[in-house]
Each structure stands twice: as C-alpha cells, then as structure tokens.
PDB file of C-alpha atoms and ligand atoms in Angstrom:
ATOM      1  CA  UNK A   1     130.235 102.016  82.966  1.00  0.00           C
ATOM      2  CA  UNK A   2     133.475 104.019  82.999  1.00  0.00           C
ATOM      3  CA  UNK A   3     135.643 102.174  85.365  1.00  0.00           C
ATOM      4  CA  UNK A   4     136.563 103.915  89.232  1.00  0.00           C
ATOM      5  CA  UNK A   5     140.214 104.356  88.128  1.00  0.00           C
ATOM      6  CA  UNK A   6     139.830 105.891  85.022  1.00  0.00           C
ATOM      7  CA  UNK A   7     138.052 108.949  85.541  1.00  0.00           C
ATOM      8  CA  UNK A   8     139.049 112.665  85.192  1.00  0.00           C
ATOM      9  CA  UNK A   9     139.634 115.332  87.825  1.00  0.00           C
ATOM     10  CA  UNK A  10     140.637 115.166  91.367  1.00  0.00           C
ATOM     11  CA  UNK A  11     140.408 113.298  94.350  1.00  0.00           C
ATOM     12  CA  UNK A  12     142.440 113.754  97.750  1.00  0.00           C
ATOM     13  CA  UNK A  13     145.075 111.709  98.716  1.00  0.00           C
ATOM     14  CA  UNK A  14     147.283 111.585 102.063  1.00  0.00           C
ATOM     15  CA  UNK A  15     146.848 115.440 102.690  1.00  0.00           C
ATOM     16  CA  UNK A  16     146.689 117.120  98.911  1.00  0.00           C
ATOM     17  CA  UNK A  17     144.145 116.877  95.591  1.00  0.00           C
ATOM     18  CA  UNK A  18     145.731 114.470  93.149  1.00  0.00           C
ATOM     19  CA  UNK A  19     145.226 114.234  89.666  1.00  0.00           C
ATOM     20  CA  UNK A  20     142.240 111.069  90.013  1.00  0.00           C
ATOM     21  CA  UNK A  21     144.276 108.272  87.782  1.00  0.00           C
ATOM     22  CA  UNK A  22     147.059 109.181  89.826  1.00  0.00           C
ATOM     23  CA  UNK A  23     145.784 108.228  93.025  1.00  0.00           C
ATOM     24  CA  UNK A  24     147.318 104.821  93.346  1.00  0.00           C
ATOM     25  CA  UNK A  25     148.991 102.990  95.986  1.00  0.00           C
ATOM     26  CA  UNK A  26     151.701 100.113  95.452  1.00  0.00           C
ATOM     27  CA  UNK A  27     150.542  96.480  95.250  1.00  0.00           C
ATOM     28  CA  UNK A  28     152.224  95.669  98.184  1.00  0.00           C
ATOM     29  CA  UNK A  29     150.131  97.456 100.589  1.00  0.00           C
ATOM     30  CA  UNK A  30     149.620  95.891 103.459  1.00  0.00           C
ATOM     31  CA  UNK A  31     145.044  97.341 103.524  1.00  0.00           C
ATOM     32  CA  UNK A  32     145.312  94.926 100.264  1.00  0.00           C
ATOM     33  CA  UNK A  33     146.814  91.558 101.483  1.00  0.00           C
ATOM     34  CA  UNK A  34     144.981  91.437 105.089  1.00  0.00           C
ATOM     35  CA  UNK A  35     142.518  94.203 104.783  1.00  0.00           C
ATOM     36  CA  UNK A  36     143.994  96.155 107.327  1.00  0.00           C
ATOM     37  CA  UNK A  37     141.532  99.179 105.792  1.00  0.00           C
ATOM     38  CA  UNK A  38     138.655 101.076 107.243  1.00  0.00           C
ATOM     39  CA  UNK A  39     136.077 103.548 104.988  1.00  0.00           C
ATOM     40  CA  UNK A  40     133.216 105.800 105.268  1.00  0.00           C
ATOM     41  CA  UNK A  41     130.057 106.074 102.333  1.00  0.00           C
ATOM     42  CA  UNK A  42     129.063 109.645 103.132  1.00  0.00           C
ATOM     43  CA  UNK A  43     126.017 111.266 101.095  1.00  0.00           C
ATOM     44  CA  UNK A  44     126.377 114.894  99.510  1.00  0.00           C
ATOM     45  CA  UNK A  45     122.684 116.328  99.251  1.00  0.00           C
ATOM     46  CA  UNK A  46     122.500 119.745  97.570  1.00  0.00           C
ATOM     47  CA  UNK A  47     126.166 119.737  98.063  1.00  0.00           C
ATOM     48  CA  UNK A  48     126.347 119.351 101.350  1.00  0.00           C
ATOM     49  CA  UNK A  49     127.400 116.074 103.221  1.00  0.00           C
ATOM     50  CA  UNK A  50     124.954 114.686 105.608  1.00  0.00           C
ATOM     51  CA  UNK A  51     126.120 114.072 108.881  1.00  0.00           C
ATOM     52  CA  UNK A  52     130.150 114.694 107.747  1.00  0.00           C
ATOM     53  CA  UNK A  53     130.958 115.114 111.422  1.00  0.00           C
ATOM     54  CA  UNK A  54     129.391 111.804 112.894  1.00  0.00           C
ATOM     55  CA  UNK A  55     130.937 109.881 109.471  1.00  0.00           C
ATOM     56  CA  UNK A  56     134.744 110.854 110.102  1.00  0.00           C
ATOM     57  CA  UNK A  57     134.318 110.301 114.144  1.00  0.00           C
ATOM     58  CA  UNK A  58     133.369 106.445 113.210  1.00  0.00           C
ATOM     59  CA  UNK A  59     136.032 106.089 109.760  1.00  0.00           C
ATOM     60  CA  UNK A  60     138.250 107.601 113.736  1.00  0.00           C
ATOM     61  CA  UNK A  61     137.183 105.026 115.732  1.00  0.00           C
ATOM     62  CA  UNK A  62     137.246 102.185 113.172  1.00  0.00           C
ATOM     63  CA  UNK A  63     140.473 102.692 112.745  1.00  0.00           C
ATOM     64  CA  UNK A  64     140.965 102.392 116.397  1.00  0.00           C
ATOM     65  CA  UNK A  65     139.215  98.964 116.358  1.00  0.00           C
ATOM     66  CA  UNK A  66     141.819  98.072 114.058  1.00  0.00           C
ATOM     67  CA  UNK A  67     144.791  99.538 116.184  1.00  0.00           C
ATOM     68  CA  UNK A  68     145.864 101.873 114.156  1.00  0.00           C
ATOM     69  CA  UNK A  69     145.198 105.818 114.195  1.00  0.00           C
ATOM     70  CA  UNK A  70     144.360 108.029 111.314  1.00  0.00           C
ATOM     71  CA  UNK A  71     147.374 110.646 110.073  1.00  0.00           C
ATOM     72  CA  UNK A  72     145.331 113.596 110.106  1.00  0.00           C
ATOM     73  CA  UNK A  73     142.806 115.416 113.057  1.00  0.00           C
ATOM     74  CA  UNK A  74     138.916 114.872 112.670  1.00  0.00           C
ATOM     75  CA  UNK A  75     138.741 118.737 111.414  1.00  0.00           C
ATOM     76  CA  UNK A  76     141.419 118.554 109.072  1.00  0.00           C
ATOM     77  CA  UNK A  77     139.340 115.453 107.562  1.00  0.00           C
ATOM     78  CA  UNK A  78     136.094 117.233 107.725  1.00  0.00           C
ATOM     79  CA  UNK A  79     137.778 119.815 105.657  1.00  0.00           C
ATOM     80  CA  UNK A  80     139.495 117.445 103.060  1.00  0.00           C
ATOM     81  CA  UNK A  81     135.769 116.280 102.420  1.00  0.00           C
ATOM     82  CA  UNK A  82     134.317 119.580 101.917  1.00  0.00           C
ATOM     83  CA  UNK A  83     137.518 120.012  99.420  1.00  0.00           C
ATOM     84  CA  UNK A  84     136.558 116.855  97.537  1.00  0.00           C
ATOM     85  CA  UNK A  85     133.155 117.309  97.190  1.00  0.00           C
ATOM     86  CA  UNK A  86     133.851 121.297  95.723  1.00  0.00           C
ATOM     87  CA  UNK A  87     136.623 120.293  93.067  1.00  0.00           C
ATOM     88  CA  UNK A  88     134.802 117.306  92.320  1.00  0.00           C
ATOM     89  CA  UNK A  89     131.505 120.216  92.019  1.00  0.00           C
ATOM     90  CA  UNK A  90     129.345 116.976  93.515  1.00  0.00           C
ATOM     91  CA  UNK A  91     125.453 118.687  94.282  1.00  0.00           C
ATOM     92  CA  UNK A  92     123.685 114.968  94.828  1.00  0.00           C
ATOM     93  CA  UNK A  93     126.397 112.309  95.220  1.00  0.00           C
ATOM     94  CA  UNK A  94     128.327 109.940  97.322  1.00  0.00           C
ATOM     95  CA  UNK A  95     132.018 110.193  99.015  1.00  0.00           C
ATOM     96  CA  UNK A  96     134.588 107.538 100.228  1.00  0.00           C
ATOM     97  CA  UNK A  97     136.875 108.163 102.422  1.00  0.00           C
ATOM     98  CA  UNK A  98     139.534 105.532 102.832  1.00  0.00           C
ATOM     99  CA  UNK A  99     142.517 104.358 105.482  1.00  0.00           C
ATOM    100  CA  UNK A 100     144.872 101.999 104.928  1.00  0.00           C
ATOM    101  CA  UNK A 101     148.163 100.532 106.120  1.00  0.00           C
ATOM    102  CA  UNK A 102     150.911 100.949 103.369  1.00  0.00           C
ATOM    103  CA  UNK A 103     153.727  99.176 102.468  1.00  0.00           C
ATOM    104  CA  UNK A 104     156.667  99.283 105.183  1.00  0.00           C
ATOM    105  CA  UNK A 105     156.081  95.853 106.401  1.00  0.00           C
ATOM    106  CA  UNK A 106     154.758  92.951 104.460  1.00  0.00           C
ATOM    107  CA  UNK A 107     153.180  90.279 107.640  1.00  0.00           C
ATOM    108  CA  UNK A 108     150.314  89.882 109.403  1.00  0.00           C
ATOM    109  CA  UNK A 109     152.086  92.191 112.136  1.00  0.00           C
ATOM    110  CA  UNK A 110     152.303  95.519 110.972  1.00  0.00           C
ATOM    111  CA  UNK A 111     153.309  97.901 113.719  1.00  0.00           C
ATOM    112  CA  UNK A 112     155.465  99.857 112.158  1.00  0.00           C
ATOM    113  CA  UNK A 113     153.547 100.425 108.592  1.00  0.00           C
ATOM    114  CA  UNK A 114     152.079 104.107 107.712  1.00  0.00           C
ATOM    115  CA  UNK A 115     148.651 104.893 107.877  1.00  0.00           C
ATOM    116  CA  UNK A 116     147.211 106.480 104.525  1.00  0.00           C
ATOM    117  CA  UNK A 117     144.179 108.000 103.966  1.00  0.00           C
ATOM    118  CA  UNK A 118     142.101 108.887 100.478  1.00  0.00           C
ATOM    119  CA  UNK A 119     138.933 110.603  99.824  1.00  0.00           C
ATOM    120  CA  UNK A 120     137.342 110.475  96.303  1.00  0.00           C
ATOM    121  CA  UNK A 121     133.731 111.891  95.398  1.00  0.00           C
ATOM    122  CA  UNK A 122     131.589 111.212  92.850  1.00  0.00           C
ATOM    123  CA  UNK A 123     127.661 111.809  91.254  1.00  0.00           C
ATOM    124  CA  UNK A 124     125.444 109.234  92.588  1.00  0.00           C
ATOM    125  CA  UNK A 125     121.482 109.559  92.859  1.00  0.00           C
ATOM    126  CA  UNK A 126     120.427 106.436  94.375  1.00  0.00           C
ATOM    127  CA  UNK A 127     121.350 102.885  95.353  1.00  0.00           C
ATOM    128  CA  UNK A 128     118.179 100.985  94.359  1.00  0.00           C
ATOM    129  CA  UNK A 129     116.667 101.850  91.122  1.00  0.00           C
ATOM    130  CA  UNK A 130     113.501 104.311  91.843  1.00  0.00           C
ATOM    131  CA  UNK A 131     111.305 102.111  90.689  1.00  0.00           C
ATOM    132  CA  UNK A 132     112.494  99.580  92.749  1.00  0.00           C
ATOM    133  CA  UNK A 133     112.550 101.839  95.584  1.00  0.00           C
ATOM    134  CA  UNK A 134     108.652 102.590  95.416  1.00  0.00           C
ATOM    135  CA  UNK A 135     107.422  99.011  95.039  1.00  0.00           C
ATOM    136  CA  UNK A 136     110.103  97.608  97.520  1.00  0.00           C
ATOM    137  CA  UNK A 137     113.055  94.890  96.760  1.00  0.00           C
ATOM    138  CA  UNK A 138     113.299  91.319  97.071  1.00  0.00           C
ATOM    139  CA  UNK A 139     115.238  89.892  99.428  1.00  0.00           C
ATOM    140  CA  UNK A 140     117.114  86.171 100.170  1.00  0.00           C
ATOM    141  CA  UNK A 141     118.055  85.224 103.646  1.00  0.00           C
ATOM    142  CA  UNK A 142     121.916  84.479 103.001  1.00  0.00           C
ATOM    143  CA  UNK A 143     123.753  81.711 104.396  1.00  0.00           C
ATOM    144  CA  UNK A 144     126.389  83.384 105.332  1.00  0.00           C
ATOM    145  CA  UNK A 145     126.166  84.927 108.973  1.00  0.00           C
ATOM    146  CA  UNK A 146     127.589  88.447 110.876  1.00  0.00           C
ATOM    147  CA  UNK A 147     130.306  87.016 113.454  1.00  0.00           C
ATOM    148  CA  UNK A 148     130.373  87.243 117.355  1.00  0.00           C
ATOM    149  CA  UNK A 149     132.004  90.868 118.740  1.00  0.00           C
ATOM    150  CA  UNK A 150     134.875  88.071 119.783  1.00  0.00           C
ATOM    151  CA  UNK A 151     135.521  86.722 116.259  1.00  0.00           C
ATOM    152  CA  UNK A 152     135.442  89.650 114.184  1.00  0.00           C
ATOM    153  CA  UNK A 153     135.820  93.626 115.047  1.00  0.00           C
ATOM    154  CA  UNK A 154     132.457  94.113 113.976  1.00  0.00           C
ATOM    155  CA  UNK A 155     131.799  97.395 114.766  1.00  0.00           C
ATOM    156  CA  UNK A 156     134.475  98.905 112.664  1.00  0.00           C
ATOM    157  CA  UNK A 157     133.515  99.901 109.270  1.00  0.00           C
ATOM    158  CA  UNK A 158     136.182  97.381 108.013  1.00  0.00           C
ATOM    159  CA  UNK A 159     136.460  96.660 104.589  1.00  0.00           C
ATOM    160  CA  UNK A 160     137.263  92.606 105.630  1.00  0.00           C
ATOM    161  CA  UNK A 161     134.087  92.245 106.651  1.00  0.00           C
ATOM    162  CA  UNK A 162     132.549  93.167 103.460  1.00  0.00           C
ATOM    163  CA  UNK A 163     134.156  89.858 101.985  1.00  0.00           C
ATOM    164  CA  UNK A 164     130.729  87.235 103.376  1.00  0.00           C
ATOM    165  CA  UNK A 165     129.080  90.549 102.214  1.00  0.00           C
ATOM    166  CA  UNK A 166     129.744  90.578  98.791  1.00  0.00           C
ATOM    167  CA  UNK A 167     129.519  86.942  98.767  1.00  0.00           C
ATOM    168  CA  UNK A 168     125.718  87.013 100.123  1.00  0.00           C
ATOM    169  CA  UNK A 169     124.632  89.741  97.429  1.00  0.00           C
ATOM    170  CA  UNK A 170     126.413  87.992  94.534  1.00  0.00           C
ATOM    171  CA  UNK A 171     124.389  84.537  95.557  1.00  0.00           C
ATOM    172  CA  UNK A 172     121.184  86.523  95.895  1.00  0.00           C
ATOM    173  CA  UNK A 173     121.561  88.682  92.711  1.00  0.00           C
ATOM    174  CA  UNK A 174     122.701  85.297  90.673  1.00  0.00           C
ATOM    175  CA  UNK A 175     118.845  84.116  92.101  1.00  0.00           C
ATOM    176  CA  UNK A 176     116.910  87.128  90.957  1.00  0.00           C
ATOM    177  CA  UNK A 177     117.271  89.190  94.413  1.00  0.00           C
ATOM    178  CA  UNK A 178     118.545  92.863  95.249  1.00  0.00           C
ATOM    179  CA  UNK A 179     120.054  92.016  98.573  1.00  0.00           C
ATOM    180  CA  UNK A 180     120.901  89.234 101.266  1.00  0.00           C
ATOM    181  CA  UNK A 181     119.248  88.984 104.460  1.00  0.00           C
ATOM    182  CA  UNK A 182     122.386  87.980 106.636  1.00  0.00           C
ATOM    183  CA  UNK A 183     121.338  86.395 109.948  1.00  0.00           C
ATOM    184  CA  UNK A 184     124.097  86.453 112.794  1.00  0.00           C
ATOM    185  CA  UNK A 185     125.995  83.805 114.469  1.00  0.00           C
ATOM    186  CA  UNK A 186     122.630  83.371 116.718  1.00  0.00           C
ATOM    187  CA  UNK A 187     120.935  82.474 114.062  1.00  0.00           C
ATOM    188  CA  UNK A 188     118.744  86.306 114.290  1.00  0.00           C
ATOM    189  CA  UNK A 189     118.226  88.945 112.510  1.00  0.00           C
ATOM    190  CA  UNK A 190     121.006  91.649 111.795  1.00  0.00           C
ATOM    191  CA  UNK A 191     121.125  93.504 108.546  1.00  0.00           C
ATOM    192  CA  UNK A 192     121.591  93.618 104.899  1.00  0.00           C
ATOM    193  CA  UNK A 193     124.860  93.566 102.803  1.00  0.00           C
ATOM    194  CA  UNK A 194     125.155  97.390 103.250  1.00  0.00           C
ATOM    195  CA  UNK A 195     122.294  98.609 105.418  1.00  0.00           C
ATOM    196  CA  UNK A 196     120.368  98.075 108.254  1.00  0.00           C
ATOM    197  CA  UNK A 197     116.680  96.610 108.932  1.00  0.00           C
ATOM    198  CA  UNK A 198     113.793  97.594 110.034  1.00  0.00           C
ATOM    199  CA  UNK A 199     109.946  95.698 110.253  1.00  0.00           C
ATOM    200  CA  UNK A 200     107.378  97.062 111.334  1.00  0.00           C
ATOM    201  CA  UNK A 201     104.318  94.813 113.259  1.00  0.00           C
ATOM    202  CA  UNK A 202     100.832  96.230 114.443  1.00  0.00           C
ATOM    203  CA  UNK A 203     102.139  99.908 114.124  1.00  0.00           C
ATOM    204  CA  UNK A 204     105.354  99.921 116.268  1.00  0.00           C
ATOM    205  CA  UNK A 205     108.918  99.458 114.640  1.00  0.00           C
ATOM    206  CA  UNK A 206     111.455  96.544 115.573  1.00  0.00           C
ATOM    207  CA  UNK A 207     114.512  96.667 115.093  1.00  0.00           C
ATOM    208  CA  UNK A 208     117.770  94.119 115.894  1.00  0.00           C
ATOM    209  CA  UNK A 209     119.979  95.485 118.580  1.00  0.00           C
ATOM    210  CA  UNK A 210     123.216  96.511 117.058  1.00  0.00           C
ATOM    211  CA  UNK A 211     125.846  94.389 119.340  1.00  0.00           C
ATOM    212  CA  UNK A 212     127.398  92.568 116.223  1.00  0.00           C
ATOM    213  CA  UNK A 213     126.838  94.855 113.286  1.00  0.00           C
ATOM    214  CA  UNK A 214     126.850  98.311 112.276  1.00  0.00           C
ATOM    215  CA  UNK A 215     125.087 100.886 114.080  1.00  0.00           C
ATOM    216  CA  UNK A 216     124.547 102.762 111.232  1.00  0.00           C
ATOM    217  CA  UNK A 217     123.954 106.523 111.140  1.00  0.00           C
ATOM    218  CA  UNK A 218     120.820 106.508 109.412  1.00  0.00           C
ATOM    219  CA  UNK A 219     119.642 103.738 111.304  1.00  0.00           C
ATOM    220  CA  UNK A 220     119.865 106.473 114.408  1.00  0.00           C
ATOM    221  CA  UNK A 221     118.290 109.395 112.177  1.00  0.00           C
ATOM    222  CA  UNK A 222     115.107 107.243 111.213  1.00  0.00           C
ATOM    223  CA  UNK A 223     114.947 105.586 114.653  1.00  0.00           C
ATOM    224  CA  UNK A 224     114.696 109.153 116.348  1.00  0.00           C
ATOM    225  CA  UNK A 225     112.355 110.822 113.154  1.00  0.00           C
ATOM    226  CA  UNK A 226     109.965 107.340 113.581  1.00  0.00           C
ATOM    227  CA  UNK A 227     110.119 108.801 117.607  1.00  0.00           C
ATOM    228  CA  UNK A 228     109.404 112.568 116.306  1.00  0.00           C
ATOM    229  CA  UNK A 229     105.942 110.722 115.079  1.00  0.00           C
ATOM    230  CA  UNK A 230     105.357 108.675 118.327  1.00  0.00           C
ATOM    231  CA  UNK A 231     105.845 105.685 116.382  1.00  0.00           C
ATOM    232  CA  UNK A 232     107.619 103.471 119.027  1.00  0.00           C
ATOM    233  CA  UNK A 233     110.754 101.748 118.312  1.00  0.00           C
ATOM    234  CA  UNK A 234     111.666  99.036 119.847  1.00  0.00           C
ATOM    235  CA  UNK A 235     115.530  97.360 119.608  1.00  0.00           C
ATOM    236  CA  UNK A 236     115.316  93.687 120.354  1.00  0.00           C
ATOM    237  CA  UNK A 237     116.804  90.694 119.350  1.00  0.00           C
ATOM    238  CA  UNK A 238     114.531  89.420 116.100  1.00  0.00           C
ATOM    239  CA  UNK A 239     114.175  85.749 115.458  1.00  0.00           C
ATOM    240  CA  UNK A 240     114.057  84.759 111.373  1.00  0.00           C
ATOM    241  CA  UNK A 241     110.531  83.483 112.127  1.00  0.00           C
ATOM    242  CA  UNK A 242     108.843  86.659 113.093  1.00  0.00           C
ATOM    243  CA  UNK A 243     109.277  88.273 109.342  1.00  0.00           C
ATOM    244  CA  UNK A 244     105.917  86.163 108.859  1.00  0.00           C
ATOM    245  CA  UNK A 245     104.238  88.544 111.925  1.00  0.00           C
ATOM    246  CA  UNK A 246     105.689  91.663 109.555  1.00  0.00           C
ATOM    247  CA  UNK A 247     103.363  94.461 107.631  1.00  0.00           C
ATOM    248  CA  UNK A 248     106.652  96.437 106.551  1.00  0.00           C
ATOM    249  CA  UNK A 249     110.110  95.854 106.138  1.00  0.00           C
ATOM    250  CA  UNK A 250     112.175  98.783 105.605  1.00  0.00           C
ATOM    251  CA  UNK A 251     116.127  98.816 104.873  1.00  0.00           C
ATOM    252  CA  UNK A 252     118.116 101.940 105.862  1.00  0.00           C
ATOM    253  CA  UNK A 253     121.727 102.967 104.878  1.00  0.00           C
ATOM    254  CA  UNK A 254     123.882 106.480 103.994  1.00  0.00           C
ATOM    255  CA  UNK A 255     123.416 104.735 100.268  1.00  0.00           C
ATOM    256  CA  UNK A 256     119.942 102.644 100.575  1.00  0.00           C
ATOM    257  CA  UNK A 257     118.799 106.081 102.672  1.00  0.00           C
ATOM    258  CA  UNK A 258     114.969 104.175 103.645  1.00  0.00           C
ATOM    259  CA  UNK A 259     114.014 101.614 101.106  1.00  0.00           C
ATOM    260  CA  UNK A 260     111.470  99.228 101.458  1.00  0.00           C
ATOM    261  CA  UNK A 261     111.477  95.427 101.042  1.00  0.00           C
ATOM    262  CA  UNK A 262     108.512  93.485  99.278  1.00  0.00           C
ATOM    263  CA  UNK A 263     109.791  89.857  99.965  1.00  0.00           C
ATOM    264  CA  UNK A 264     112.081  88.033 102.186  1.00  0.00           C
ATOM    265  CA  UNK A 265     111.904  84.475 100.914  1.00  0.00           C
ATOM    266  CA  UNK A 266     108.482  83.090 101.860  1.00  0.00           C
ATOM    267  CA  UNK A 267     107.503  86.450 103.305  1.00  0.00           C
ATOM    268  CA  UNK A 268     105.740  89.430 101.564  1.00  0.00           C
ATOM    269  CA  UNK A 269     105.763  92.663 102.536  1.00  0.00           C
ATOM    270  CA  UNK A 270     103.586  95.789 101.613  1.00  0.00           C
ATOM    271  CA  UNK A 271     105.025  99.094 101.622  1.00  0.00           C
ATOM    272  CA  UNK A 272     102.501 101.444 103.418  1.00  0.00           C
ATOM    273  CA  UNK A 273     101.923 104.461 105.659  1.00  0.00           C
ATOM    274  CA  UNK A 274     104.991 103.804 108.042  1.00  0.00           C
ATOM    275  CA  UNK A 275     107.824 102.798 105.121  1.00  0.00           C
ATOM    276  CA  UNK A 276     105.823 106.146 103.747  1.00  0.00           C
ATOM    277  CA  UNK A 277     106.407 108.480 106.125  1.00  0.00           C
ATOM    278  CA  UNK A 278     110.015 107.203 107.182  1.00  0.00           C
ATOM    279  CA  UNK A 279     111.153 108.220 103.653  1.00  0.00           C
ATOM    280  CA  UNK A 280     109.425 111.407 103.391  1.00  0.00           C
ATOM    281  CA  UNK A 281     110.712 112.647 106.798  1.00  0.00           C
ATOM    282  CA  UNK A 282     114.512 111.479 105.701  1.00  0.00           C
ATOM    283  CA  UNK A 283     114.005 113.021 102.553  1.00  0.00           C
ATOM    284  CA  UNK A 284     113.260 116.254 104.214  1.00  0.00           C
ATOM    285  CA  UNK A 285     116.026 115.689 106.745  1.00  0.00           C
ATOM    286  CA  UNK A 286     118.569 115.702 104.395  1.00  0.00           C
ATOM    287  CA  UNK A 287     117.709 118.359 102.979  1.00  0.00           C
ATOM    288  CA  UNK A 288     117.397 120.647 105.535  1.00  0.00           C
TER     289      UNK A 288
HETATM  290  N1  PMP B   1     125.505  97.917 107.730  1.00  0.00           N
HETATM  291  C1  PMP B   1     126.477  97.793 106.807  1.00  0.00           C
HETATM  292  C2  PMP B   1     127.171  96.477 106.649  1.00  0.00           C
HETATM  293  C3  PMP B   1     126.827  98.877 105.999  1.00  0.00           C
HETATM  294  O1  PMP B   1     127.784  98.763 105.071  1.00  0.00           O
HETATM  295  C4  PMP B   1     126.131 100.101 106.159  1.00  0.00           C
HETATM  296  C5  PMP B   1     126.482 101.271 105.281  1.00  0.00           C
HETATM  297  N2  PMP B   1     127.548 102.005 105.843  1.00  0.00           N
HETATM  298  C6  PMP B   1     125.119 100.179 107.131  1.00  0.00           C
HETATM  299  C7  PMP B   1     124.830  99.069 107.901  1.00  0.00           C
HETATM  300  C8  PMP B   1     124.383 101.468 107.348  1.00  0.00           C
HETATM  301  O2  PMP B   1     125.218 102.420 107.914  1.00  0.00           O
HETATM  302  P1  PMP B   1     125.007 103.978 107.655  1.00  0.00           P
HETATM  303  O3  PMP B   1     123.568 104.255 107.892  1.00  0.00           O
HETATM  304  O4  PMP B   1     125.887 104.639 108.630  1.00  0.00           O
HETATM  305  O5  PMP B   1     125.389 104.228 106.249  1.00  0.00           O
END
C-alpha cells in the first residue's frame, strides 16, 4: 500500500494545486492537537462527483458547528473539487476535502487561528470488498456509544468524533468483523463507524432518526429511491432488540454506497429483494 503522503501529482491546498508531497501543514496545528477539523468523503462516478453541491454545503455548516467559517465561498469550493478530480484524471474514485485551524494560537481557545482548507482525490472502487458486498458483512455491536447533541457537536462531520469510531472498528476487525454497530447514549440504534443503517421488517424499511448522528446524504438518496418504489420508510427510534424481528439489514454511506449486513452478533440477516433493489436503483442514480 503506497502510503497517503507519498504519492505523485497534485492535490489543492488553501486556494492553488500543490505538488501532493508538498501538501503539508506544521505540527503545531491547532485541527491536530484538539481536532478542531471538519471533512467531506465525496464519490467521483464516471468522473463526476455525486451530489458535490449538498457535500460542500455540510463540510459549510460543519464548520459552523465548530465556530469557525471556511476561507473560501461554496462555488469557489465546488470548483476546487472539479479541479482536483481533473488533474488528479479520477473517472471512479473518492475525494476529501479538509478544514482545519492552523497554527496562530496553540490552546484550547483559538479565536484568532486561520482556517485552512485541502482537497486531495484519489482512485477508489469500493469500500467493502465485492464479494463481501454481495453476501453481506458481519457486524459487532460496539461498546462504545454516539453522544447526546449536548455532549458532542454531533452533527458536524468532525473528525473528533471519528476517535470512539476508529476505536469500535479496530475492536470488531481484531474479532473477525467488518464494522461496529455503535448504539447511542440511549442505548438504540444509530449507525456504523462510517455509514448509516437501515433494516428492513415485513416489507417496510426502519430506520433510526438522525438527532445524534449523521444524516448522511445517501441515507436521504436511498430513503427517497426506497419511496420512488412505495416501499415505506419509516424513521423511528430502534431498540438493539428488534434486529432479531429483521429480514434485511442494509448499511449506506458516500463510501459503503448500499451494502448489506449478514450478521449483527446473534442476528442473521439475508440479503434479498429490498437490499436488491436499493443497490441497483443507487447504482443507477449515480450514474445518471
Ligand atoms: N455516519 C458516519 C459516521 C459517516 O462517517 C458517514 C460517511 N460520511 C455516514 C454516516 C454517511 O454519510 P454520507 O452518506 O453523507 O456519506
């Protein structure tokens, strides 16, 4: 695996394309010592991003959770994408834009610090391995738990709240799993590490209500293609125990896009008609 620093060609960084090993910051940045740092994952199908507008509106307003505001407008980032993804000559693959606070002041205060802003591109085809993807993952309900809307700005795409995240899929990989079921502070439901969740009972679609994780973007797009079929889809709050009332489980992310889960500890899934159709009609949403 080549390493994410040391590739070649370009990537953008605070309003020009860099050299890509050149795009570094200092180590005294304040996005690295209290993760004052937002991002985007933002998939390029046929070379086109999908959904670029709605992805820099919420790397916008996660910034604003964190009180700060991005350096550049929402069209001049839109168009730093589309640069990235051309000199980087991406046809299937995945971009990250960045935002972080710099250097100026070196506290948990930082009122004063400069907001920077990176986007780098690169090939990816997809998060799962295929195989994986058509006979579903296994999944480990995580001990670790999404935090209240008062404890944590959880609807900013933040990287600090990756940290329980990474955690959760390193304990569930080191036991044989893909990915961590993370319950909230309720004790329900929410998401995976990176993606949301979706199970479907008797032929309708549940889903946890968003109000202390990410909404995600293709969480919307499947919720309203599952609608285009009069499949219903309902957002409730989901207790652990009703996985066992389950047919299909589905997971849904910019990177996951709709893949479906065999096995949540005691619970096994079967991926059929619904899990089917879901990722035939993002598929061809995509790709539009
Ligand atoms: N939850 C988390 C924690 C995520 O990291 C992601 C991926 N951004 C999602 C949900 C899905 O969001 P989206 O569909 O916008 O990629």
């Amino acid at each position: 695996m080549i390493p994410f620093n040391d590739r070649s060609g370009k990537m953008w960084l605070d309003g020009e394309l860099v050299e890509w090993r050149d795009a570094k910051l200092h180590v005294l940045s304040h996005g690295l010592h209290y993760a004052s740092a937002v991002f985007e994952g933002e998939r390029v199908y046929r070379g086109q991003i999908f959904k670029l507008a709605e992805h820099t509106e919420r790397l916008a307003q996660s910034a604003r959770i964190l009180d700060f505001e991005l350096p550049f407008s929402l069209e001049q980032i839109n168009a730093a994408c589309n640069e990235v993804v051309l000199a980087a000559e991406i046809t299937d693959g995945y971009v990250r834009p960045i935002a972080w606070r710099g250097s100026e002041m070196m506290g948990v205060s930082a009122q004063q610090s400069q907001i920077h802003l990176s986007i780098a591109a690169w090939e990816w085809p997809t998060y799962f391995a295929p195989e994986a993807r058509m006979k579903g993952i296994r999944m480990q309900t995580s001990k670790w738990r999404r935090p209240s809307s008062d404890t944590a700005p959880v609807h900013s795409k933040a990287a600090g709240l990756y940290m329980t995240g990474t955690l959760a899929k390193h304990a569930a990989e080191a036991a044989g799993y893909a990915d961590a079921l993370m319950l909230d502070y309720r004790g329900l439901v929410s998401e995976g590490t990176g993606a949301n969740i979706f199970l479907v009972i008797d032929g309708k679609i549940h889903t946890p209500i968003p109000d202390c994780f990410l909404d995600g973007i293709t969480r919307r797009t499947v919720i309203a293609l599952a609608r285009a079929r009069k499949i219903d889809v309902i957002e409730r709050h989901i207790e652990p125990c009703e996985l066992g009332n389950a047919q299909e489980v589905l997971l849904t992310g910019t990177a996951a896009e709709v893949t479906p889960v065999s096995e949540i500890d005691e619970h096994t899934f079967v991926p059929g008609l619904i899990t089917q159709q879901l990722i035939d009609d993002y598929d061809a949403e995509v790709r539009r």
